[in-house]
Short mmCIF file of C-alpha atoms in Angstrom, two decimals:
data_model
loop_
_atom_site.label_atom_id
_atom_site.label_comp_id
_atom_site.label_asym_id
_atom_site.label_seq_id
_atom_site.Cartn_x
_atom_site.Cartn_y
_atom_site.Cartn_z
CA UNK A 1 72.54 83.88 101.04
CA UNK A 2 74.59 86.45 99.15
CA UNK A 3 73.18 85.54 95.71
CA UNK A 4 69.49 86.08 96.63
CA UNK A 5 70.45 89.39 98.27
CA UNK A 6 72.28 90.55 95.13
CA UNK A 7 69.31 89.49 92.98
CA UNK A 8 66.98 91.43 95.23
CA UNK A 9 69.10 94.59 95.00
CA UNK A 10 69.36 94.29 91.20
CA UNK A 11 65.62 93.67 90.94
CA UNK A 12 64.84 96.73 93.06
CA UNK A 13 67.18 98.80 90.89
CA UNK A 14 65.45 97.44 87.77
CA UNK A 15 62.03 98.21 89.23
CA UNK A 16 63.13 101.77 90.04
CA UNK A 17 64.43 102.24 86.51
CA UNK A 18 61.21 100.83 85.01
CA UNK A 19 59.08 103.17 87.15
CA UNK A 20 61.24 106.18 86.21
CA UNK A 21 60.97 105.40 82.48
CA UNK A 22 57.31 104.26 82.39
CA UNK A 23 55.75 107.36 83.82
CA UNK A 24 52.12 106.98 84.85
CA UNK A 25 51.55 103.75 82.84
CA UNK A 26 52.73 100.41 84.25
CA UNK A 27 54.80 98.61 81.67
CA UNK A 28 55.63 94.95 81.18
CA UNK A 29 59.16 95.78 82.34
CA UNK A 30 57.86 97.06 85.65
CA UNK A 31 55.72 93.96 86.16
CA UNK A 32 58.73 91.76 85.40
CA UNK A 33 60.90 93.75 87.79
CA UNK A 34 58.30 93.43 90.58
CA UNK A 35 58.10 89.66 90.01
CA UNK A 36 61.91 89.48 90.20
CA UNK A 37 61.84 91.38 93.51
CA UNK A 38 59.24 88.98 94.90
CA UNK A 39 61.25 85.93 93.75
CA UNK A 40 64.42 87.38 95.26
CA UNK A 41 62.71 88.03 98.59
CA UNK A 42 61.45 84.43 98.65
CA UNK A 43 64.93 83.07 97.84
CA UNK A 44 66.50 85.34 100.44
CA UNK A 45 64.06 84.18 103.13
CA UNK A 46 64.57 80.51 102.25
CA UNK A 47 68.34 80.92 102.52
CA UNK A 48 68.04 82.79 105.81
CA UNK A 49 65.78 80.14 107.35
CA UNK A 50 67.73 77.09 106.14
CA UNK A 51 69.22 75.10 109.01
CA UNK A 52 72.97 74.64 108.80
CA UNK A 53 74.07 71.05 108.30
CA UNK A 54 76.09 69.16 110.85
CA UNK A 55 78.54 66.93 109.02
CA UNK A 56 80.41 63.74 109.81
CA UNK A 57 83.08 62.22 107.58
CA UNK A 58 83.05 58.43 107.58
CA UNK A 59 86.18 56.49 106.65
CA UNK A 60 84.20 53.94 104.64
CA UNK A 61 87.22 51.79 103.83
CA UNK A 62 87.79 51.39 107.57
CA UNK A 63 84.21 51.18 108.86
CA UNK A 64 83.26 48.45 106.34
CA UNK A 65 85.62 46.17 108.34
CA UNK A 66 83.80 46.71 111.66
CA UNK A 67 81.54 43.71 111.16
CA UNK A 68 82.01 40.05 111.91
CA UNK A 69 85.60 38.79 111.59
CA UNK A 70 86.67 42.09 110.01
CA UNK A 71 85.31 40.97 106.63
CA UNK A 72 84.45 43.95 104.40
CA UNK A 73 80.67 44.43 104.28
CA UNK A 74 78.06 47.12 103.79
CA UNK A 75 76.19 46.37 107.05
CA UNK A 76 78.55 48.39 109.31
CA UNK A 77 78.30 51.32 106.90
CA UNK A 78 74.50 51.14 106.77
CA UNK A 79 74.34 51.07 110.59
CA UNK A 80 76.77 53.99 110.93
CA UNK A 81 74.95 56.10 108.34
CA UNK A 82 71.55 55.30 109.87
CA UNK A 83 72.72 56.17 113.38
CA UNK A 84 74.09 59.56 112.31
CA UNK A 85 71.09 60.43 110.17
CA UNK A 86 68.78 59.63 113.08
CA UNK A 87 70.35 62.45 115.12
CA UNK A 88 70.40 64.96 112.25
CA UNK A 89 74.04 64.58 111.24
CA UNK A 90 74.81 64.39 107.49
CA UNK A 91 77.40 61.78 106.51
CA UNK A 92 80.05 62.05 103.81
CA UNK A 93 81.61 58.64 103.15
CA UNK A 94 85.13 58.27 101.73
CA UNK A 95 86.58 55.12 100.13
CA UNK A 96 89.83 54.01 98.59
CA UNK A 97 89.54 53.21 94.86
CA UNK A 98 89.60 49.45 95.51
CA UNK A 99 86.39 49.40 97.59
CA UNK A 100 84.35 47.68 94.88
CA UNK A 101 86.88 44.88 94.53
CA UNK A 102 86.79 44.29 98.28
CA UNK A 103 82.99 44.22 98.40
CA UNK A 104 81.86 42.87 95.00
CA UNK A 105 85.02 41.76 93.11
CA UNK A 106 84.55 44.61 90.61
CA UNK A 107 85.17 48.33 90.36
CA UNK A 108 82.46 50.45 92.00
CA UNK A 109 82.49 54.20 91.51
CA UNK A 110 80.72 56.87 93.52
CA UNK A 111 77.35 56.29 91.82
CA UNK A 112 77.37 52.55 92.50
CA UNK A 113 78.48 53.06 96.11
CA UNK A 114 75.86 55.78 96.63
CA UNK A 115 73.13 53.40 95.42
CA UNK A 116 74.47 50.61 97.61
CA UNK A 117 74.46 52.92 100.67
CA UNK A 118 71.19 54.71 99.83
CA UNK A 119 72.95 58.08 99.85
CA UNK A 120 73.01 60.92 97.36
CA UNK A 121 76.10 60.66 95.18
CA UNK A 122 77.15 64.07 96.54
CA UNK A 123 77.82 62.37 99.89
CA UNK A 124 80.05 59.58 98.56
CA UNK A 125 83.68 60.03 97.58
CA UNK A 126 86.06 57.55 95.94
CA UNK A 127 89.76 58.42 95.96
CA UNK A 128 91.44 58.31 92.55
CA UNK A 129 93.29 55.09 91.76
CA UNK A 130 96.75 55.13 93.33
CA UNK A 131 95.81 57.89 95.79
CA UNK A 132 95.03 57.02 99.42
CA UNK A 133 91.68 58.32 100.67
CA UNK A 134 93.10 59.26 104.08
CA UNK A 135 94.53 62.72 103.32
CA UNK A 136 91.51 63.58 101.15
CA UNK A 137 89.00 62.68 103.83
CA UNK A 138 91.01 64.56 106.45
CA UNK A 139 91.04 67.66 104.25
CA UNK A 140 87.30 67.45 103.76
CA UNK A 141 86.66 66.97 107.48
CA UNK A 142 88.66 70.11 108.25
CA UNK A 143 86.85 72.05 105.49
CA UNK A 144 83.44 70.97 106.83
CA UNK A 145 84.36 71.40 110.50
CA UNK A 146 83.45 67.73 110.92
CA UNK A 147 84.80 64.78 112.84
CA UNK A 148 85.97 61.51 111.29
CA UNK A 149 84.50 58.11 112.09
CA UNK A 150 87.29 55.53 111.86
CA UNK A 151 89.44 53.19 113.90
CA UNK A 152 92.50 54.41 112.01
CA UNK A 153 94.88 56.68 113.95
CA UNK A 154 96.21 58.36 110.76
CA UNK A 155 99.75 58.38 112.18
CA UNK A 156 101.19 58.68 108.66
CA UNK A 157 99.25 61.92 108.19
CA UNK A 158 99.71 63.54 111.62
CA UNK A 159 102.44 65.90 110.42
CA UNK A 160 100.32 67.40 107.63
CA UNK A 161 97.04 66.99 109.55
CA UNK A 162 97.75 67.73 113.23
CA UNK A 163 93.99 67.72 113.95
CA UNK A 164 94.14 63.90 114.09
CA UNK A 165 95.75 64.28 117.52
CA UNK A 166 93.03 66.59 118.90
CA UNK A 167 90.67 64.86 121.32
CA UNK A 168 87.28 64.23 119.75
CA UNK A 169 88.36 64.73 116.12
CA UNK A 170 88.59 60.98 115.45
CA UNK A 171 85.59 58.94 116.56
CA UNK A 172 86.50 55.30 117.13
CA UNK A 173 83.81 52.66 117.30
CA UNK A 174 82.56 49.18 116.69
CA UNK A 175 79.41 47.32 115.74
CA UNK A 176 77.07 46.78 118.68
CA UNK A 177 74.06 44.65 117.79
CA UNK A 178 72.34 46.28 114.82
CA UNK A 179 73.92 49.67 115.47
CA UNK A 180 77.26 51.29 116.07
CA UNK A 181 78.86 52.14 119.39
CA UNK A 182 81.19 55.13 119.34
CA UNK A 183 83.72 56.03 122.03
CA UNK A 184 82.59 59.70 121.96
CA UNK A 185 79.12 61.18 121.44
CA UNK A 186 79.39 63.10 118.14
CA UNK A 187 76.63 65.51 119.19
CA UNK A 188 78.45 66.84 122.25
CA UNK A 189 82.18 66.78 121.55
CA UNK A 190 83.75 69.58 119.47
CA UNK A 191 85.23 68.63 116.10
CA UNK A 192 88.17 71.02 116.33
CA UNK A 193 89.27 74.23 117.88
CA UNK A 194 87.62 77.12 116.10
CA UNK A 195 89.26 80.42 115.82
#
């Protein structure tokens, strides 16, 4: 919202300068400045009216095991993503680097996983090889003010990420029919203390 405002101020300053220099005749510079002001006002209004996103971070490497017999599969992820999207919550899905080998016996990067999950690639994260996804997904959840969908307790990360012990930050669940059943309603419980 700051960028359109700055553009609008600069455009108004440019229009004022063009009027001051043009005298009684409208110049091409003035017309351009007026068009810039109009474009800036439109951008400013769009930014002001945009609804803020509500985020959820999904521990994909954990949730993919929620299906039958704990076998890694895409179905639990599809159900989880669908359920959150249906209530207006935007998912970001994190995976360990070995996700492709667990699902398809080959490496799968963010683009391949995004296609497989029908998500924009901007909502899929793969941890670098040799780096666990857990601390990365916890950092992103804190940054977004989001909760984490997982059955992991993140005990190894509790010292550096004390939010894992806050009630409602971790959403535990399971497959239930064609959907997902969570222990806490993500629409009503706070992600973390704000302040």
